[in-house]
GROMACS .gro file of N, CA and C in nm:
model
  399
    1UNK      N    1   0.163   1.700  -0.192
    1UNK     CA    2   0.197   1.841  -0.203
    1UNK      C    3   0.135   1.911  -0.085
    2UNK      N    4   0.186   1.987   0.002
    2UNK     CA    5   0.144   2.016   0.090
    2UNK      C    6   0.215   2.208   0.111
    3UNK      N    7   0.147   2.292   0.163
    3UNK     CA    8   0.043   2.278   0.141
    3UNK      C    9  -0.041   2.292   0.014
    4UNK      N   10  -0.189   2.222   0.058
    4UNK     CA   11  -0.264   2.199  -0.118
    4UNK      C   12  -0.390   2.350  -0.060
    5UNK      N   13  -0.492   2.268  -0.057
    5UNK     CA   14  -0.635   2.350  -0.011
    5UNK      C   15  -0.685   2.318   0.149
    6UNK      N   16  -0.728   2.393   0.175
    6UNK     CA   17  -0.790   2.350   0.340
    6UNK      C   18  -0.870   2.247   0.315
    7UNK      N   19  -0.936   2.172   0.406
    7UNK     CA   20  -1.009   2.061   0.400
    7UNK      C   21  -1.146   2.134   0.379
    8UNK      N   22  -1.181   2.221   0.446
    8UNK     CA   23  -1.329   2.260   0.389
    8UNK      C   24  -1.342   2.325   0.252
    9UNK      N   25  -1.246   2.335   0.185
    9UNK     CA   26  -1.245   2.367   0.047
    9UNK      C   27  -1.262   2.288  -0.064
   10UNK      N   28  -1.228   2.123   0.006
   10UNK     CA   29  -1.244   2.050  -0.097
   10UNK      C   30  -1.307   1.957  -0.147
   11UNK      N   31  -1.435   2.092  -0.197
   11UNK     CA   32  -1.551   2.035  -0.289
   11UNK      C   33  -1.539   1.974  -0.368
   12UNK      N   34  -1.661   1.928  -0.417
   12UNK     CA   35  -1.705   1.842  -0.548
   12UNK      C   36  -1.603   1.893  -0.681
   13UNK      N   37  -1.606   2.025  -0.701
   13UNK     CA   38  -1.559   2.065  -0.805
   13UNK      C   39  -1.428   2.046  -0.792
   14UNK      N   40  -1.368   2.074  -0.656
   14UNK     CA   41  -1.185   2.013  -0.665
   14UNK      C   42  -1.165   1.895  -0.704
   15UNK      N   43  -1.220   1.855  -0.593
   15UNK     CA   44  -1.224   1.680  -0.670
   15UNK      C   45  -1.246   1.646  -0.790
   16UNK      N   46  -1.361   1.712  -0.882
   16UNK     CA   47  -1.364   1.659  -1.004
   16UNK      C   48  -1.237   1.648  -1.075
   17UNK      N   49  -1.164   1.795  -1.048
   17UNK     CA   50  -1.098   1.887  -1.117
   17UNK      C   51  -0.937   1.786  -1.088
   18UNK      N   52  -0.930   1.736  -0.999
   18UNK     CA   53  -0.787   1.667  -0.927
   18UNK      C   54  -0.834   1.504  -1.006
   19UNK      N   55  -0.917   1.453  -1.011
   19UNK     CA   56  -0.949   1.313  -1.099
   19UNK      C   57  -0.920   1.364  -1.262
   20UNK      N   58  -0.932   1.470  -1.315
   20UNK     CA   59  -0.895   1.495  -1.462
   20UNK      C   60  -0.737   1.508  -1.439
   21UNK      N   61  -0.644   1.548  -1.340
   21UNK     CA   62  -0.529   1.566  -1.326
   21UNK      C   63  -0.452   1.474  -1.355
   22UNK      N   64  -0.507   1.414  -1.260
   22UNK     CA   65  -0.415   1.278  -1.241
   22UNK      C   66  -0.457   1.155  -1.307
   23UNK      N   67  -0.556   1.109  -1.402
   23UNK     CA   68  -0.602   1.035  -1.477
   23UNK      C   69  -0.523   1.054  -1.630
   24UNK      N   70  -0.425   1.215  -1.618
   24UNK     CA   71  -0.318   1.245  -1.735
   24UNK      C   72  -0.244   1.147  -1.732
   25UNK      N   73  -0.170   1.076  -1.574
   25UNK     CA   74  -0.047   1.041  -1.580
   25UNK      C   75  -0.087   0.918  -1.525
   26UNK      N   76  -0.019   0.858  -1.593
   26UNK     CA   77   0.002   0.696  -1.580
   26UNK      C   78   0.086   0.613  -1.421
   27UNK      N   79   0.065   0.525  -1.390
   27UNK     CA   80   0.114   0.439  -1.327
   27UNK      C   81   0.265   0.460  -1.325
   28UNK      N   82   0.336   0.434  -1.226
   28UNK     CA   83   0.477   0.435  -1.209
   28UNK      C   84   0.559   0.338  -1.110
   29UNK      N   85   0.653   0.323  -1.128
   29UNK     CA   86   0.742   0.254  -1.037
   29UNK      C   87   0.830   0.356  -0.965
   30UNK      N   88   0.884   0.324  -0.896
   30UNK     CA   89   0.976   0.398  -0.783
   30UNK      C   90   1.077   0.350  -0.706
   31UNK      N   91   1.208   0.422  -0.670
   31UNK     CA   92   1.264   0.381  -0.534
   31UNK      C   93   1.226   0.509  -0.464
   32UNK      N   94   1.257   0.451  -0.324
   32UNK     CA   95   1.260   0.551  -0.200
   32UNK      C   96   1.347   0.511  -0.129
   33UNK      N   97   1.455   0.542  -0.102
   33UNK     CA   98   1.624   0.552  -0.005
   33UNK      C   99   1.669   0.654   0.021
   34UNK      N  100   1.746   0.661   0.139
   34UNK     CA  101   1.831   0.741   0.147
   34UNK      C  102   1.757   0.865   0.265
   35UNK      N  103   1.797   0.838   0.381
   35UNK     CA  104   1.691   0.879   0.522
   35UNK      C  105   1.745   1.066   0.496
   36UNK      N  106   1.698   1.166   0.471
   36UNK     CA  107   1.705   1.263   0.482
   36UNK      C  108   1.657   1.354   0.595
   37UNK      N  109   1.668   1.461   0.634
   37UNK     CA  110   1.557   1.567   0.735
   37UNK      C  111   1.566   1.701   0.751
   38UNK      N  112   1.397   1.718   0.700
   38UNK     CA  113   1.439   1.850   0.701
   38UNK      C  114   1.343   1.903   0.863
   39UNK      N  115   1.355   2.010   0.909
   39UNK     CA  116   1.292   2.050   1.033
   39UNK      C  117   1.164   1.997   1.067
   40UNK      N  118   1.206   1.904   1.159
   40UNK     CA  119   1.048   1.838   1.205
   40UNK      C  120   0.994   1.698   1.111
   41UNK      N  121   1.084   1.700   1.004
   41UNK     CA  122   1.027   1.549   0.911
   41UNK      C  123   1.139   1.468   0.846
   42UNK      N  124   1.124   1.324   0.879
   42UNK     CA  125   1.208   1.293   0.787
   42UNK      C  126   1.164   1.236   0.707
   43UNK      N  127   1.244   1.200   0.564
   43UNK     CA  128   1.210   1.198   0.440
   43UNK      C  129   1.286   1.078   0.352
   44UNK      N  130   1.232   1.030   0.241
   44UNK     CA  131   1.336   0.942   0.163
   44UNK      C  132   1.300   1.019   0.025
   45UNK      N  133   1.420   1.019  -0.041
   45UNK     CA  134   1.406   1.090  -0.119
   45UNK      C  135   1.394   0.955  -0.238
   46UNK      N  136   1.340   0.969  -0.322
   46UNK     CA  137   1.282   0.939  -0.457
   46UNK      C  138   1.390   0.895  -0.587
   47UNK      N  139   1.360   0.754  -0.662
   47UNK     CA  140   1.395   0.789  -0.817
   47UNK      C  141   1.295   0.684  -0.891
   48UNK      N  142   1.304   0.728  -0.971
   48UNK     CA  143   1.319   0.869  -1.075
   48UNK      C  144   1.215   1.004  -0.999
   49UNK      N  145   1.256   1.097  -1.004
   49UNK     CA  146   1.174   1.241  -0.977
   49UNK      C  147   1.071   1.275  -1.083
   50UNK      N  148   1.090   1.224  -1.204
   50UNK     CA  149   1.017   1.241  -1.332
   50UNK      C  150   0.867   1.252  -1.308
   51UNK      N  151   0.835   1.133  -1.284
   51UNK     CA  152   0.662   1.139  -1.240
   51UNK      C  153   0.621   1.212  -1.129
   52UNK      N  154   0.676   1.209  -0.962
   52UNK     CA  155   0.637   1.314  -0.888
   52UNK      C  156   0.663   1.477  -0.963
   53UNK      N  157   0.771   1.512  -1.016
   53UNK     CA  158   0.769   1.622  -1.113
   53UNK      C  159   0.672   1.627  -1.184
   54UNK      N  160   0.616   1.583  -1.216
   54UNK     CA  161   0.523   1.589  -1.335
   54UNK      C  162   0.379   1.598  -1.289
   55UNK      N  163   0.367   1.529  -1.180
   55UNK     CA  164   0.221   1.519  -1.110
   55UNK      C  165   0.220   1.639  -1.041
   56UNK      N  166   0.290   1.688  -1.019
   56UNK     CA  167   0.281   1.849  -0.902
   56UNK      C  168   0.281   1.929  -1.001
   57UNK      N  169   0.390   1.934  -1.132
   57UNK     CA  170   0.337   2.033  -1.202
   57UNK      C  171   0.200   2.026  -1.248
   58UNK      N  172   0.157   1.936  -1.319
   58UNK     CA  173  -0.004   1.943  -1.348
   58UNK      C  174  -0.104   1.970  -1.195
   59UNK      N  175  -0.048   1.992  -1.088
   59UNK     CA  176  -0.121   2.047  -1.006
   59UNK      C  177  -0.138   2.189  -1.003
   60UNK      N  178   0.015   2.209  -0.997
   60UNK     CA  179   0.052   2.371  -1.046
   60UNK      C  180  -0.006   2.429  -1.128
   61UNK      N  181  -0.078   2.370  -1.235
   61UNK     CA  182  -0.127   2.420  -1.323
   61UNK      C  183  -0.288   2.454  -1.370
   62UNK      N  184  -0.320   2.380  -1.257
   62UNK     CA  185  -0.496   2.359  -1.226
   62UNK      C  186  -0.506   2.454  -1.094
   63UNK      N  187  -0.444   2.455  -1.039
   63UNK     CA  188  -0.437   2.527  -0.917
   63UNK      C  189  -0.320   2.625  -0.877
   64UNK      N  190  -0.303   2.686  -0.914
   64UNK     CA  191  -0.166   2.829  -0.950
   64UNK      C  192  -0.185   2.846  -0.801
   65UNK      N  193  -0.294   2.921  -0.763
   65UNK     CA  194  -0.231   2.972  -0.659
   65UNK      C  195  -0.221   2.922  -0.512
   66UNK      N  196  -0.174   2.800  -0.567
   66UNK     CA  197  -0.141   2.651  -0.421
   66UNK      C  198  -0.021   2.635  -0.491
   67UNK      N  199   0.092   2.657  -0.463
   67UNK     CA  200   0.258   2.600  -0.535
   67UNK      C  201   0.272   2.479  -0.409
   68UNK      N  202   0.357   2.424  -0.430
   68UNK     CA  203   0.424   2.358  -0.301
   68UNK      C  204   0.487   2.410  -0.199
   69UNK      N  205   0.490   2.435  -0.083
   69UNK     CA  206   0.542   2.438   0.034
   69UNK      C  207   0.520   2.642   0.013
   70UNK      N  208   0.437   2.638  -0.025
   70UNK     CA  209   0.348   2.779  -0.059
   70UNK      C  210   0.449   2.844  -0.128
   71UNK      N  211   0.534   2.822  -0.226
   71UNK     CA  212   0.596   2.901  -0.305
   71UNK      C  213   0.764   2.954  -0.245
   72UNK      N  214   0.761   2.889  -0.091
   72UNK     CA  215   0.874   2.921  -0.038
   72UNK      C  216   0.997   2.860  -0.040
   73UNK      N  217   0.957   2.728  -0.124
   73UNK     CA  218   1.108   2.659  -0.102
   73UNK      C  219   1.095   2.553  -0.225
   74UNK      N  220   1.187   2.548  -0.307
   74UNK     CA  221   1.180   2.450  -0.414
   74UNK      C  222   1.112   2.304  -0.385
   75UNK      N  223   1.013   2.234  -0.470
   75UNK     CA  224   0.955   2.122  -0.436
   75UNK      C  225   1.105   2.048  -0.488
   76UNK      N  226   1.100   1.899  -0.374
   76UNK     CA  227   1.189   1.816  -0.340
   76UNK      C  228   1.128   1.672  -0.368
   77UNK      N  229   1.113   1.533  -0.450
   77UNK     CA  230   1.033   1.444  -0.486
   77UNK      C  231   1.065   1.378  -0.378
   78UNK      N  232   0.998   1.352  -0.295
   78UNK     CA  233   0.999   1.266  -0.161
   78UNK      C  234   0.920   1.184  -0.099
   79UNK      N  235   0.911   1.109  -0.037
   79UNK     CA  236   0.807   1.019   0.066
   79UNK      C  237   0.847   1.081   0.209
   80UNK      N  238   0.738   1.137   0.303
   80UNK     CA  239   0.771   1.202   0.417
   80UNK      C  240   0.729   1.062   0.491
   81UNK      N  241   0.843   1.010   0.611
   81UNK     CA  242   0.851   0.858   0.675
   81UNK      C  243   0.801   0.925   0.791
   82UNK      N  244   0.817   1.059   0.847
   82UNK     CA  245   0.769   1.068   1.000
   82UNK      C  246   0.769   1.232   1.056
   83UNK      N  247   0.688   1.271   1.101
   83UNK     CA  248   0.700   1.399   1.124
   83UNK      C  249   0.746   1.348   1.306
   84UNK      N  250   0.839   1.468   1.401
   84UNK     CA  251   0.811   1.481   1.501
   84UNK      C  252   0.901   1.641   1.556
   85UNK      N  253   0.889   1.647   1.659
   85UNK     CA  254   1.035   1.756   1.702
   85UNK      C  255   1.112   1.746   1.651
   86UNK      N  256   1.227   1.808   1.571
   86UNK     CA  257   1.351   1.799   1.540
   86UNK      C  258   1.441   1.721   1.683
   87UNK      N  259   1.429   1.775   1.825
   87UNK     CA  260   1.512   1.626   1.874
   87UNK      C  261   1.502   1.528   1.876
   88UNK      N  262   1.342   1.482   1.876
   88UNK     CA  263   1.336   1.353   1.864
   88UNK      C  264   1.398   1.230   1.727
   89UNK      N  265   1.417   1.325   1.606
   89UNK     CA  266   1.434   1.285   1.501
   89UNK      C  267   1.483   1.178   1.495
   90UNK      N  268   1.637   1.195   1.583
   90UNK     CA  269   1.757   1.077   1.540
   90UNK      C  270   1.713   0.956   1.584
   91UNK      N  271   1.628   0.983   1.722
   91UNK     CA  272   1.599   0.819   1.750
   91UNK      C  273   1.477   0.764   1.622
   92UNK      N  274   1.387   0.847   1.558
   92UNK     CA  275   1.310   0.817   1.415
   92UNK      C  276   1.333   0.731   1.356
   93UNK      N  277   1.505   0.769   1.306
   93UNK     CA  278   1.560   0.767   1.172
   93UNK      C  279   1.585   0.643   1.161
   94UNK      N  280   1.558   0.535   1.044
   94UNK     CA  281   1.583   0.355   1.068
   94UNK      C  282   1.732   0.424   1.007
   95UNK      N  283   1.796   0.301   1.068
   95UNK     CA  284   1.952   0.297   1.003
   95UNK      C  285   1.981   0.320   0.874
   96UNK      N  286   1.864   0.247   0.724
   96UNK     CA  287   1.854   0.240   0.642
   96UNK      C  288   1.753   0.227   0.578
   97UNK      N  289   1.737   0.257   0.440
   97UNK     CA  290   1.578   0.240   0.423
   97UNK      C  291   1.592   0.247   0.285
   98UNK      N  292   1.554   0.154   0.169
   98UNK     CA  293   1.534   0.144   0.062
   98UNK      C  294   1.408   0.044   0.017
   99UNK      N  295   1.330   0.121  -0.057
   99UNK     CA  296   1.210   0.107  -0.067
   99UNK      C  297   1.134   0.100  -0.195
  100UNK      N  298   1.079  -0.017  -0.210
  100UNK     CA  299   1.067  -0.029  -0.420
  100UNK      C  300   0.907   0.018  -0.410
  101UNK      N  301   0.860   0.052  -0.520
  101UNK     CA  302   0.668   0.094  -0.511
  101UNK      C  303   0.636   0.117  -0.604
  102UNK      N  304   0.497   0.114  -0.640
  102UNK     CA  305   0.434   0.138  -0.746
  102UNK      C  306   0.329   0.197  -0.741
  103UNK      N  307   0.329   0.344  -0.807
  103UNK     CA  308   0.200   0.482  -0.765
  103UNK      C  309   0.089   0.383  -0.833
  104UNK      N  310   0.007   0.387  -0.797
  104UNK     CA  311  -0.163   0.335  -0.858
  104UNK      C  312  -0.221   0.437  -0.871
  105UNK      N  313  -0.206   0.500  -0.740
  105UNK     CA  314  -0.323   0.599  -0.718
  105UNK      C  315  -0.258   0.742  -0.631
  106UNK      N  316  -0.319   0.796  -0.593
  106UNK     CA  317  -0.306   0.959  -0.534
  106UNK      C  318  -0.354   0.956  -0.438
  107UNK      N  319  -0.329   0.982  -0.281
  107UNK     CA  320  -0.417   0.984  -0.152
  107UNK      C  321  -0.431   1.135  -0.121
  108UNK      N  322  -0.542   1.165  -0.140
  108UNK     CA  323  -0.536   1.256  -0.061
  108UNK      C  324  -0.579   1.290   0.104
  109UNK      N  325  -0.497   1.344   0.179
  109UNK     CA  326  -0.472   1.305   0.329
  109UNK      C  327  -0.549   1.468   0.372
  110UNK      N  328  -0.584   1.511   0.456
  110UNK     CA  329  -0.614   1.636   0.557
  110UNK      C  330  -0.624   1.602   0.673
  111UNK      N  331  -0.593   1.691   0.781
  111UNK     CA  332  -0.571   1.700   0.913
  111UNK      C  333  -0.715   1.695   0.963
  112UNK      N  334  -0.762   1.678   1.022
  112UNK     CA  335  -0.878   1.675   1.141
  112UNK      C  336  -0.882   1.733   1.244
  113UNK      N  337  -0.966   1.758   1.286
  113UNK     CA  338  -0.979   1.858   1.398
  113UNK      C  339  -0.902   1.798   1.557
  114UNK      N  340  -0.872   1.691   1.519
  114UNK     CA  341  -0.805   1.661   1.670
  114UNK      C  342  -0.624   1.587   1.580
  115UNK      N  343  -0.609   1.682   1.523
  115UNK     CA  344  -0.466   1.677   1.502
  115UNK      C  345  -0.430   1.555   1.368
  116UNK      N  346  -0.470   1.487   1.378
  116UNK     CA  347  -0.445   1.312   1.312
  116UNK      C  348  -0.472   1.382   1.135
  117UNK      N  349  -0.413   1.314   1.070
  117UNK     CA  350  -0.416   1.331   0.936
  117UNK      C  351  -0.502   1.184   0.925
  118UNK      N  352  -0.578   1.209   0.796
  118UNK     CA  353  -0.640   1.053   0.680
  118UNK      C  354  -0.664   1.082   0.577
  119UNK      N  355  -0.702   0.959   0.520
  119UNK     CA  356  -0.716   0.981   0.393
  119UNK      C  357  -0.837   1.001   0.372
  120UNK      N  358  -0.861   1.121   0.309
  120UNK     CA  359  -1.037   1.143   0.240
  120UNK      C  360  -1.056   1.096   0.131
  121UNK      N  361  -0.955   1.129   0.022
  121UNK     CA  362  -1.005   1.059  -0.099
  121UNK      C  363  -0.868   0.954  -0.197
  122UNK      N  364  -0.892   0.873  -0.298
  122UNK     CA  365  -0.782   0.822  -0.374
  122UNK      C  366  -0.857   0.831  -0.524
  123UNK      N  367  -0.759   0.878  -0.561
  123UNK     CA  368  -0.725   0.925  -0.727
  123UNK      C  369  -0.670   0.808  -0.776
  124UNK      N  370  -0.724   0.741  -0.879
  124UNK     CA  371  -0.626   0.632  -0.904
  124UNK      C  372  -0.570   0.729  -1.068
  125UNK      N  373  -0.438   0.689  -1.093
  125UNK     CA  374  -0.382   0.709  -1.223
  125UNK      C  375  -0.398   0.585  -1.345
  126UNK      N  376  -0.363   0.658  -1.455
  126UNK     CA  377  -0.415   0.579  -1.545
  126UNK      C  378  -0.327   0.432  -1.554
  127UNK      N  379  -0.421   0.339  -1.595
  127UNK     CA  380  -0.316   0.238  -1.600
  127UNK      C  381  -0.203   0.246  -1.713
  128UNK      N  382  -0.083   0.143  -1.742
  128UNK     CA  383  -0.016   0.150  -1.819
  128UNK      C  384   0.046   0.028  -1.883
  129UNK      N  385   0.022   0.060  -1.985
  129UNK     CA  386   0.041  -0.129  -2.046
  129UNK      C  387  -0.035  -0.201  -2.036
  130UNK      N  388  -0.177  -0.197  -2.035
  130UNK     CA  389  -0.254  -0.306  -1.992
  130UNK      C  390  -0.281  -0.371  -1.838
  131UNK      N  391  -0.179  -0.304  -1.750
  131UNK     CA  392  -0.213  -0.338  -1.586
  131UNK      C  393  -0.307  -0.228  -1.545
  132UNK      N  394  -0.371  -0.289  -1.524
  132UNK     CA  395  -0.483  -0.201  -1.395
  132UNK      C  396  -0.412  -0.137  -1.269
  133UNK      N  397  -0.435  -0.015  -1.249
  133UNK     CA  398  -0.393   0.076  -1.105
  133UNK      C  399  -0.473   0.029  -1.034
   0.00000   0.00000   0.00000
């Protein structure tokens, strides 16, 4: 979900607060197909939407006043494959792309001061059925 909180915001207490979130929702399976783009990113869009739906709303709901894409544009269940210029895009885009997965966990990513995104922290979700996330 982007955007979430700035990186210097996210204290102990977010974090606590984002491990009770996502410890609601269980483990999932997924596809990702189907090369989309919107300005500057391309994207595969998602099925089932059910669980990303569900994990952003319980974000929405711990954190109101962070919506997705700041309240300006309907959230879309997606995997973002590549940010760059919108011209560069087409050469990006693989011909095709279908993609099987299984959520374990939650990354949370922030930008750094010299541009580069990582991961600071992982949320794992609850297991389901007896498999471990």
């Amino acid at each position: 979900m982007y955007p979430f909180l700035p990186a210097q915001a996210l204290d102990a207490a977010v974090r606590r607060s984002l491990v009770a979130c996502f410890a609601r929702h269980g483990a999932f399976s997924f596809r990702a197909a189907g090369v989309h783009a919107w300005p500057g990113v391309l994207y595969l869009r998602v099925d089932p939407t059910e669980p990303f739906e569900a994990l952003v709303a319980t974000l929405v709901s711990a954190f109101p006043g962070h919506p997705p894409n700041s309240g300006e544009f309907p959230y879309v269940p997606h995997v973002t494959i590549a940010e760059a210029p919108a011209r560069s895009m087409t050469s990006l885009a693989p011909p095709r792309a279908d993609v099987h997965g299984r959520a374990d966990r939650i990354l949370l990513i922030a930008e750094g001061a010299d541009g580069r995104w990582r991961t600071r922290w992982q949320f794992p979700l609850r297991a389901v059925g007896g498999i471990s996330a």
